[in-house]
């Protein structure tokens, strides 16, 4: 039997950076997914290794299960129903297993993700041989939650074939986990995120697990549901950025101009809360949707202005903004800034011809464009083959 899991990426609609200083942020799932398939070999396969295939990058890794047992003697001591953190000692042991794989220099950034894979897999399934294949519609390292989507989809696939999940193996197509299983997936994914990022907020894995949207303030996550369809053009500037350095620069500016920056953060908090209220309010007709889109667009534009005040914009982001402004569209950066991805609201009544023209113009600047629905489904699972 093969299990396949998919988990969505995410965007920050409002509140990035300010959330670190006590403001509210709003994050939403997007309908671009990371897919993980898991299959255990049959006795006839005579396969005694754990294999990871990152299909998009044409990279394959393999560990004999005997080697896993040798390097991590505590294998099998964890219960799938009780997510636990990876100890420093185990992180070192896993790092040695990853180093042996001789990851190409150009892909060395994947090492932490492969470490998270080994921890999650061995914690839930011990030293059982298997083949795991990963594909994704999300660009890596661009602020769209690709690592969280990977951890969520992987955790879901692993738990689906453990004793901790109650699922209908005969169900055709994608199916949802129950609330208890979703909570378990989210907790395991968070442990994976900790290996990759050190001290993640939990926003990305929560949005990827549950879908829809969340409000986040001072460590408190509140799930919210959109009552209207929203579509965004996501422009990947392909400019890499250092999230830690950008967060630190905002903190330094706050120390220099504490009163002014406090006003900026208060304004962002108001924008996030107003945005969440609009998104959750009932929609009666097309006119109401158009009016709401206009309000959401204005709030995005205001938030972008405040992000510029924080000093986290970038020439590439400003190029996207100038280009979309010619089409009278609203745009803001999403995530850390300093490059990365930029959101442009695509109103319901905007013609496809205009969108095509805009995309052509942005791609001529060397950017990558993706269109995504906002606030959709969370993690899902499907099965194929006999049990």
Short mmCIF file of C-alpha atoms in Angstrom, two decimals:
data_model
loop_
_atom_site.label_atom_id
_atom_site.label_comp_id
_atom_site.label_asym_id
_atom_site.label_seq_id
_atom_site.Cartn_x
_atom_site.Cartn_y
_atom_site.Cartn_z
CA UNK A 1 0.00 0.00 0.00
CA UNK A 2 1.09 3.52 -0.77
CA UNK A 3 -0.07 6.57 1.18
CA UNK A 4 0.10 10.05 -0.30
CA UNK A 5 -0.24 13.25 1.74
CA UNK A 6 -0.39 16.84 0.61
CA UNK A 7 -0.05 20.01 2.66
CA UNK A 8 -0.45 23.62 1.51
CA UNK A 9 1.99 26.50 1.67
CA UNK A 10 1.11 29.78 3.33
CA UNK A 11 1.26 33.53 2.95
CA UNK A 12 1.21 36.32 5.55
CA UNK A 13 -1.68 38.61 4.57
CA UNK A 14 -0.81 41.21 7.21
CA UNK A 15 1.36 41.73 10.26
CA UNK A 16 4.80 40.31 9.44
CA UNK A 17 7.63 41.78 11.55
CA UNK A 18 5.15 43.74 13.69
CA UNK A 19 4.00 40.40 15.16
CA UNK A 20 7.44 40.08 16.82
CA UNK A 21 6.63 43.35 18.66
CA UNK A 22 3.19 42.32 19.91
CA UNK A 23 0.95 43.13 16.93
CA UNK A 24 -1.57 40.78 15.31
CA UNK A 25 -0.69 38.92 12.12
CA UNK A 26 -2.99 37.10 9.68
CA UNK A 27 -1.71 34.06 7.79
CA UNK A 28 -3.56 32.00 5.18
CA UNK A 29 -3.16 28.68 3.39
CA UNK A 30 -2.65 28.77 -0.39
CA UNK A 31 -3.65 26.09 -2.89
CA UNK A 32 -0.05 25.26 -3.81
CA UNK A 33 1.04 22.01 -2.19
CA UNK A 34 3.92 19.80 -1.15
CA UNK A 35 3.26 16.09 -1.76
CA UNK A 36 4.81 13.17 0.14
CA UNK A 37 4.27 9.53 -0.79
CA UNK A 38 5.28 6.65 1.48
CA UNK A 39 5.52 2.95 0.68
CA UNK A 40 6.88 0.06 2.71
CA UNK A 41 8.61 -2.66 0.67
CA UNK A 42 7.10 -6.14 0.41
CA UNK A 43 9.21 -9.18 1.41
CA UNK A 44 9.64 -9.88 -2.32
CA UNK A 45 11.34 -6.49 -2.78
CA UNK A 46 14.22 -7.66 -0.57
CA UNK A 47 14.90 -4.02 0.32
CA UNK A 48 16.48 -3.16 3.65
CA UNK A 49 16.96 0.60 3.39
CA UNK A 50 15.18 3.85 4.13
CA UNK A 51 15.12 5.89 0.91
CA UNK A 52 14.26 9.55 0.31
CA UNK A 53 13.71 10.80 -3.25
CA UNK A 54 13.46 14.58 -3.74
CA UNK A 55 11.99 14.31 -7.21
CA UNK A 56 12.02 18.00 -8.20
CA UNK A 57 15.77 18.16 -7.58
CA UNK A 58 16.57 14.69 -8.93
CA UNK A 59 18.24 13.80 -5.61
CA UNK A 60 18.03 10.40 -3.92
CA UNK A 61 19.33 9.41 -0.49
CA UNK A 62 19.49 5.98 1.13
CA UNK A 63 20.33 4.65 4.60
CA UNK A 64 20.58 0.92 5.44
CA UNK A 65 18.24 0.31 8.38
CA UNK A 66 21.08 -1.43 10.22
CA UNK A 67 23.08 1.79 10.06
CA UNK A 68 20.13 3.78 11.48
CA UNK A 69 19.89 1.33 14.37
CA UNK A 70 23.63 1.54 14.98
CA UNK A 71 23.79 5.36 14.99
CA UNK A 72 20.51 5.85 16.88
CA UNK A 73 20.25 2.95 19.37
CA UNK A 74 17.20 4.51 21.07
CA UNK A 75 15.15 3.91 17.87
CA UNK A 76 11.65 2.67 18.60
CA UNK A 77 11.60 4.16 22.11
CA UNK A 78 9.29 6.97 20.97
CA UNK A 79 5.51 6.60 20.71
CA UNK A 80 3.89 8.03 17.56
CA UNK A 81 1.04 9.29 19.75
CA UNK A 82 3.43 11.41 21.87
CA UNK A 83 5.44 13.90 19.81
CA UNK A 84 8.83 14.63 21.34
CA UNK A 85 11.72 16.99 20.68
CA UNK A 86 14.98 15.81 19.18
CA UNK A 87 17.80 15.82 21.76
CA UNK A 88 21.11 17.52 21.01
CA UNK A 89 22.82 14.14 21.07
CA UNK A 90 20.40 12.71 18.50
CA UNK A 91 20.69 15.83 16.31
CA UNK A 92 24.47 15.19 16.17
CA UNK A 93 23.90 11.52 15.31
CA UNK A 94 21.45 12.46 12.55
CA UNK A 95 23.86 15.12 11.22
CA UNK A 96 26.49 12.40 10.74
CA UNK A 97 23.99 10.30 8.76
CA UNK A 98 23.18 13.32 6.56
CA UNK A 99 26.84 14.22 6.00
CA UNK A 100 27.55 10.71 4.70
CA UNK A 101 25.11 11.34 1.86
CA UNK A 102 27.44 13.89 0.21
CA UNK A 103 24.75 16.45 -0.62
CA UNK A 104 25.80 18.59 -3.62
CA UNK A 105 27.15 22.00 -2.55
CA UNK A 106 24.36 23.78 -4.46
CA UNK A 107 21.76 21.92 -2.36
CA UNK A 108 23.51 22.05 1.02
CA UNK A 109 20.59 24.10 2.39
CA UNK A 110 18.53 20.89 2.27
CA UNK A 111 20.57 19.28 5.05
CA UNK A 112 18.32 20.52 7.88
CA UNK A 113 15.20 19.29 6.03
CA UNK A 114 16.78 15.85 5.55
CA UNK A 115 17.64 15.81 9.27
CA UNK A 116 13.98 16.61 10.08
CA UNK A 117 12.93 13.77 7.76
CA UNK A 118 15.16 11.26 9.58
CA UNK A 119 13.94 12.38 13.00
CA UNK A 120 10.24 12.25 12.09
CA UNK A 121 10.52 8.94 10.24
CA UNK A 122 12.53 7.08 12.89
CA UNK A 123 10.44 8.53 15.74
CA UNK A 124 7.21 7.23 14.20
CA UNK A 125 8.36 4.06 12.36
CA UNK A 126 11.70 3.16 13.94
CA UNK A 127 14.14 1.44 11.59
CA UNK A 128 11.56 0.04 9.17
CA UNK A 129 12.65 0.14 5.49
CA UNK A 130 10.57 2.41 3.23
CA UNK A 131 10.65 4.67 0.21
CA UNK A 132 9.52 8.30 0.56
CA UNK A 133 9.07 10.53 -2.51
CA UNK A 134 8.67 14.31 -2.21
CA UNK A 135 7.44 16.76 -4.86
CA UNK A 136 6.35 20.37 -4.41
CA UNK A 137 4.62 23.27 -6.15
CA UNK A 138 6.23 25.68 -3.67
CA UNK A 139 9.51 27.49 -4.38
CA UNK A 140 12.03 26.79 -1.60
CA UNK A 141 13.18 29.49 0.81
CA UNK A 142 10.88 32.18 -0.53
CA UNK A 143 8.60 32.70 2.49
CA UNK A 144 5.73 30.47 1.33
CA UNK A 145 6.12 27.91 4.12
CA UNK A 146 7.74 25.17 2.02
CA UNK A 147 9.54 23.59 4.99
CA UNK A 148 6.35 23.49 7.09
CA UNK A 149 4.36 21.99 4.20
CA UNK A 150 7.06 19.30 3.91
CA UNK A 151 6.98 18.56 7.67
CA UNK A 152 3.16 18.47 7.73
CA UNK A 153 2.80 16.24 4.66
CA UNK A 154 5.55 13.92 5.91
CA UNK A 155 4.08 13.67 9.43
CA UNK A 156 0.64 12.97 7.95
CA UNK A 157 1.92 10.20 5.66
CA UNK A 158 3.91 8.60 8.49
CA UNK A 159 1.02 8.75 10.97
CA UNK A 160 -1.47 7.44 8.36
CA UNK A 161 0.39 4.10 8.32
CA UNK A 162 0.91 3.98 12.10
CA UNK A 163 -1.44 2.84 14.85
CA UNK A 164 -2.13 6.46 15.82
CA UNK A 165 -4.55 7.31 12.99
CA UNK A 166 -8.02 5.94 12.25
CA UNK A 167 -8.58 6.19 8.51
CA UNK A 168 -10.72 4.65 5.79
CA UNK A 169 -8.23 2.86 3.54
CA UNK A 170 -10.93 2.12 0.96
CA UNK A 171 -11.84 5.80 0.51
CA UNK A 172 -11.27 7.05 -3.04
CA UNK A 173 -9.47 10.39 -3.46
CA UNK A 174 -8.31 12.87 -0.85
CA UNK A 175 -9.67 12.66 2.70
CA UNK A 176 -9.27 14.72 5.85
CA UNK A 177 -7.91 13.56 9.19
CA UNK A 178 -10.10 13.86 12.28
CA UNK A 179 -9.39 16.62 14.83
CA UNK A 180 -7.28 14.39 17.10
CA UNK A 181 -5.12 13.19 14.20
CA UNK A 182 -4.74 16.76 12.88
CA UNK A 183 -3.52 17.91 16.28
CA UNK A 184 -0.99 15.06 16.30
CA UNK A 185 0.21 15.90 12.77
CA UNK A 186 0.62 19.55 13.77
CA UNK A 187 2.66 18.67 16.86
CA UNK A 188 5.00 16.34 14.97
CA UNK A 189 5.38 18.87 12.13
CA UNK A 190 6.33 21.52 14.69
CA UNK A 191 9.09 19.22 15.97
CA UNK A 192 10.37 18.93 12.40
CA UNK A 193 10.23 22.71 11.99
CA UNK A 194 12.31 23.11 15.16
CA UNK A 195 15.11 21.04 13.60
CA UNK A 196 14.98 23.17 10.44
CA UNK A 197 14.50 26.64 11.95
CA UNK A 198 15.53 26.43 15.61
CA UNK A 199 12.72 28.52 17.13
CA UNK A 200 9.75 28.59 14.73
CA UNK A 201 6.57 30.44 15.72
CA UNK A 202 4.27 27.53 14.84
CA UNK A 203 2.29 29.70 12.41
CA UNK A 204 3.44 27.93 9.24
CA UNK A 205 2.81 24.34 10.35
CA UNK A 206 -0.58 25.27 11.90
CA UNK A 207 -1.82 26.95 8.71
CA UNK A 208 -0.51 24.05 6.61
CA UNK A 209 -2.20 21.45 8.83
CA UNK A 210 -5.62 23.06 9.25
CA UNK A 211 -5.90 25.27 6.17
CA UNK A 212 -8.06 28.40 6.05
CA UNK A 213 -6.52 31.27 8.02
CA UNK A 214 -5.18 32.05 11.46
CA UNK A 215 -4.76 35.18 13.54
CA UNK A 216 -1.61 35.21 15.63
CA UNK A 217 -0.68 37.47 18.50
CA UNK A 218 1.85 37.05 21.32
CA UNK A 219 2.00 33.27 20.91
CA UNK A 220 -1.79 32.82 20.72
CA UNK A 221 -3.12 31.22 17.52
CA UNK A 222 -6.81 31.64 16.56
CA UNK A 223 -8.17 29.75 13.57
CA UNK A 224 -10.48 31.83 11.37
CA UNK A 225 -12.49 30.95 8.28
CA UNK A 226 -12.87 33.03 5.16
CA UNK A 227 -16.37 33.62 3.78
CA UNK A 228 -15.19 34.86 0.40
CA UNK A 229 -12.96 33.57 -2.40
CA UNK A 230 -9.65 35.42 -2.62
CA UNK A 231 -7.09 35.04 -5.38
CA UNK A 232 -3.54 36.34 -5.31
CA UNK A 233 -0.74 36.64 -7.80
CA UNK A 234 2.40 35.57 -5.96
CA UNK A 235 5.56 37.01 -7.51
CA UNK A 236 8.78 35.31 -6.45
CA UNK A 237 11.52 37.91 -6.89
CA UNK A 238 14.10 35.10 -6.57
CA UNK A 239 16.10 37.44 -4.34
CA UNK A 240 17.35 35.51 -1.31
CA UNK A 241 17.13 37.15 2.07
CA UNK A 242 18.37 36.65 5.61
CA UNK A 243 15.26 36.51 7.81
CA UNK A 244 17.21 36.75 11.08
CA UNK A 245 19.10 39.84 9.87
CA UNK A 246 15.88 41.54 8.72
CA UNK A 247 14.13 40.83 12.05
CA UNK A 248 17.18 42.20 13.89
CA UNK A 249 17.24 45.36 11.74
CA UNK A 250 13.60 46.10 12.64
CA UNK A 251 14.41 45.62 16.33
CA UNK A 252 17.40 48.00 16.02
CA UNK A 253 15.20 50.63 14.33
CA UNK A 254 12.67 50.19 17.13
CA UNK A 255 15.36 50.92 19.72
CA UNK A 256 16.39 54.09 17.86
CA UNK A 257 12.83 55.36 17.27
CA UNK A 258 10.73 53.69 19.96
CA UNK A 259 7.75 56.09 19.93
CA UNK A 260 7.44 56.26 16.12
CA UNK A 261 7.82 52.49 15.70
CA UNK A 262 5.27 51.83 18.45
CA UNK A 263 2.79 53.83 16.34
CA UNK A 264 3.75 51.79 13.26
CA UNK A 265 3.15 48.50 15.12
CA UNK A 266 -0.21 49.75 16.49
CA UNK A 267 -1.28 50.66 12.96
CA UNK A 268 -0.30 47.20 11.69
CA UNK A 269 -2.31 45.62 14.54
CA UNK A 270 -5.40 47.61 13.46
CA UNK A 271 -4.90 46.57 9.82
CA UNK A 272 -4.62 42.87 10.71
CA UNK A 273 -7.74 42.93 12.87
CA UNK A 274 -9.78 44.87 10.29
CA UNK A 275 -8.63 42.49 7.55
CA UNK A 276 -9.67 39.46 9.61
CA UNK A 277 -13.09 41.02 10.32
CA UNK A 278 -13.72 41.72 6.60
CA UNK A 279 -12.67 38.22 5.58
CA UNK A 280 -15.00 36.60 8.15
CA UNK A 281 -18.05 38.81 7.51
CA UNK A 282 -20.95 37.39 5.43
CA UNK A 283 -21.00 37.99 1.66
CA UNK A 284 -24.40 38.69 0.10
CA UNK A 285 -23.67 39.32 -3.60
CA UNK A 286 -21.00 40.16 -6.19
CA UNK A 287 -21.15 43.85 -5.27
CA UNK A 288 -20.37 42.99 -1.65
CA UNK A 289 -17.39 40.87 -2.82
CA UNK A 290 -16.09 43.75 -5.00
CA UNK A 291 -16.38 46.21 -2.09
CA UNK A 292 -14.63 43.79 0.25
CA UNK A 293 -11.82 43.20 -2.24
CA UNK A 294 -11.32 46.97 -2.52
CA UNK A 295 -11.08 47.29 1.28
CA UNK A 296 -8.70 44.31 1.57
CA UNK A 297 -6.55 45.78 -1.22
CA UNK A 298 -6.35 49.15 0.54
CA UNK A 299 -5.35 47.46 3.80
CA UNK A 300 -2.63 45.51 1.97
CA UNK A 301 -1.33 48.76 0.46
CA UNK A 302 -1.32 50.44 3.89
CA UNK A 303 0.50 47.47 5.41
CA UNK A 304 3.14 47.67 2.66
CA UNK A 305 3.71 51.35 3.45
CA UNK A 306 4.30 50.45 7.09
CA UNK A 307 6.68 47.65 6.09
CA UNK A 308 8.63 50.26 4.13
CA UNK A 309 8.73 52.34 7.34
CA UNK A 310 10.28 49.29 9.05
CA UNK A 311 13.00 49.17 6.38
CA UNK A 312 12.29 45.67 5.05
CA UNK A 313 11.35 46.45 1.45
CA UNK A 314 13.79 45.91 -1.44
CA UNK A 315 14.37 47.22 -4.97
CA UNK A 316 12.92 44.00 -6.42
CA UNK A 317 9.75 44.38 -4.31
CA UNK A 318 9.41 48.03 -5.40
CA UNK A 319 9.69 46.92 -9.04
CA UNK A 320 6.75 44.54 -8.56
CA UNK A 321 4.74 47.28 -6.82
CA UNK A 322 5.38 49.82 -9.61
CA UNK A 323 4.44 47.25 -12.26
CA UNK A 324 1.16 46.21 -10.59
CA UNK A 325 0.29 49.86 -9.86
CA UNK A 326 0.04 50.45 -13.62
CA UNK A 327 -2.85 47.97 -13.56
CA UNK A 328 -4.39 49.68 -10.48
CA UNK A 329 -3.78 46.58 -8.35
CA UNK A 330 -2.84 46.35 -4.66
CA UNK A 331 0.47 44.74 -3.69
CA UNK A 332 2.52 43.99 -0.56
CA UNK A 333 5.49 41.84 0.36
CA UNK A 334 4.80 38.66 2.32
CA UNK A 335 7.09 37.23 4.97
CA UNK A 336 10.48 38.63 5.89
CA UNK A 337 10.86 41.04 2.95
CA UNK A 338 14.25 42.03 1.58
CA UNK A 339 13.31 40.06 -1.56
CA UNK A 340 11.34 36.81 -1.36
CA UNK A 341 7.69 36.85 -2.48
CA UNK A 342 5.20 39.63 -3.15
CA UNK A 343 1.38 39.39 -3.09
CA UNK A 344 -0.94 41.11 -5.54
CA UNK A 345 -4.71 40.88 -4.99
CA UNK A 346 -6.50 39.73 -8.16
CA UNK A 347 -10.09 41.05 -8.00
CA UNK A 348 -12.90 38.69 -9.06
CA UNK A 349 -13.87 40.95 -11.99
CA UNK A 350 -10.31 41.31 -13.35
CA UNK A 351 -10.07 39.85 -16.86
CA UNK A 352 -7.75 36.95 -17.63
CA UNK A 353 -6.20 38.97 -20.46
CA UNK A 354 -5.06 41.66 -18.03
CA UNK A 355 -3.61 39.02 -15.68
CA UNK A 356 -1.72 37.38 -18.56
CA UNK A 357 -0.32 40.76 -19.63
CA UNK A 358 0.77 41.56 -16.04
CA UNK A 359 2.45 38.16 -15.62
CA UNK A 360 4.33 38.57 -18.92
CA UNK A 361 5.60 41.98 -17.77
CA UNK A 362 6.74 40.66 -14.38
CA UNK A 363 8.39 37.57 -15.86
CA UNK A 364 10.30 39.80 -18.30
CA UNK A 365 12.00 41.22 -15.16
CA UNK A 366 13.21 37.71 -14.28
CA UNK A 367 10.54 37.06 -11.65
CA UNK A 368 8.51 33.85 -11.23
CA UNK A 369 4.71 34.21 -11.03
CA UNK A 370 2.21 31.85 -9.40
CA UNK A 371 -1.55 32.28 -9.02
CA UNK A 372 -3.05 30.92 -5.81
CA UNK A 373 -6.41 30.71 -4.10
CA UNK A 374 -6.25 31.91 -0.50
CA UNK A 375 -7.66 30.37 2.67
CA UNK A 376 -8.41 26.92 1.28
CA UNK A 377 -8.03 23.34 2.46
CA UNK A 378 -5.41 22.07 4.86
CA UNK A 379 -3.54 18.77 4.89
CA UNK A 380 -5.17 15.79 3.14
CA UNK A 381 -4.35 12.13 2.59
CA UNK A 382 -5.07 9.44 -0.01
CA UNK A 383 -4.30 5.73 -0.41
CA UNK A 384 -3.57 3.47 -3.35
CA UNK A 385 -2.85 -0.23 -3.67
CA UNK A 386 -4.10 -3.08 -1.50
CA UNK A 387 -3.73 -3.17 2.25
#
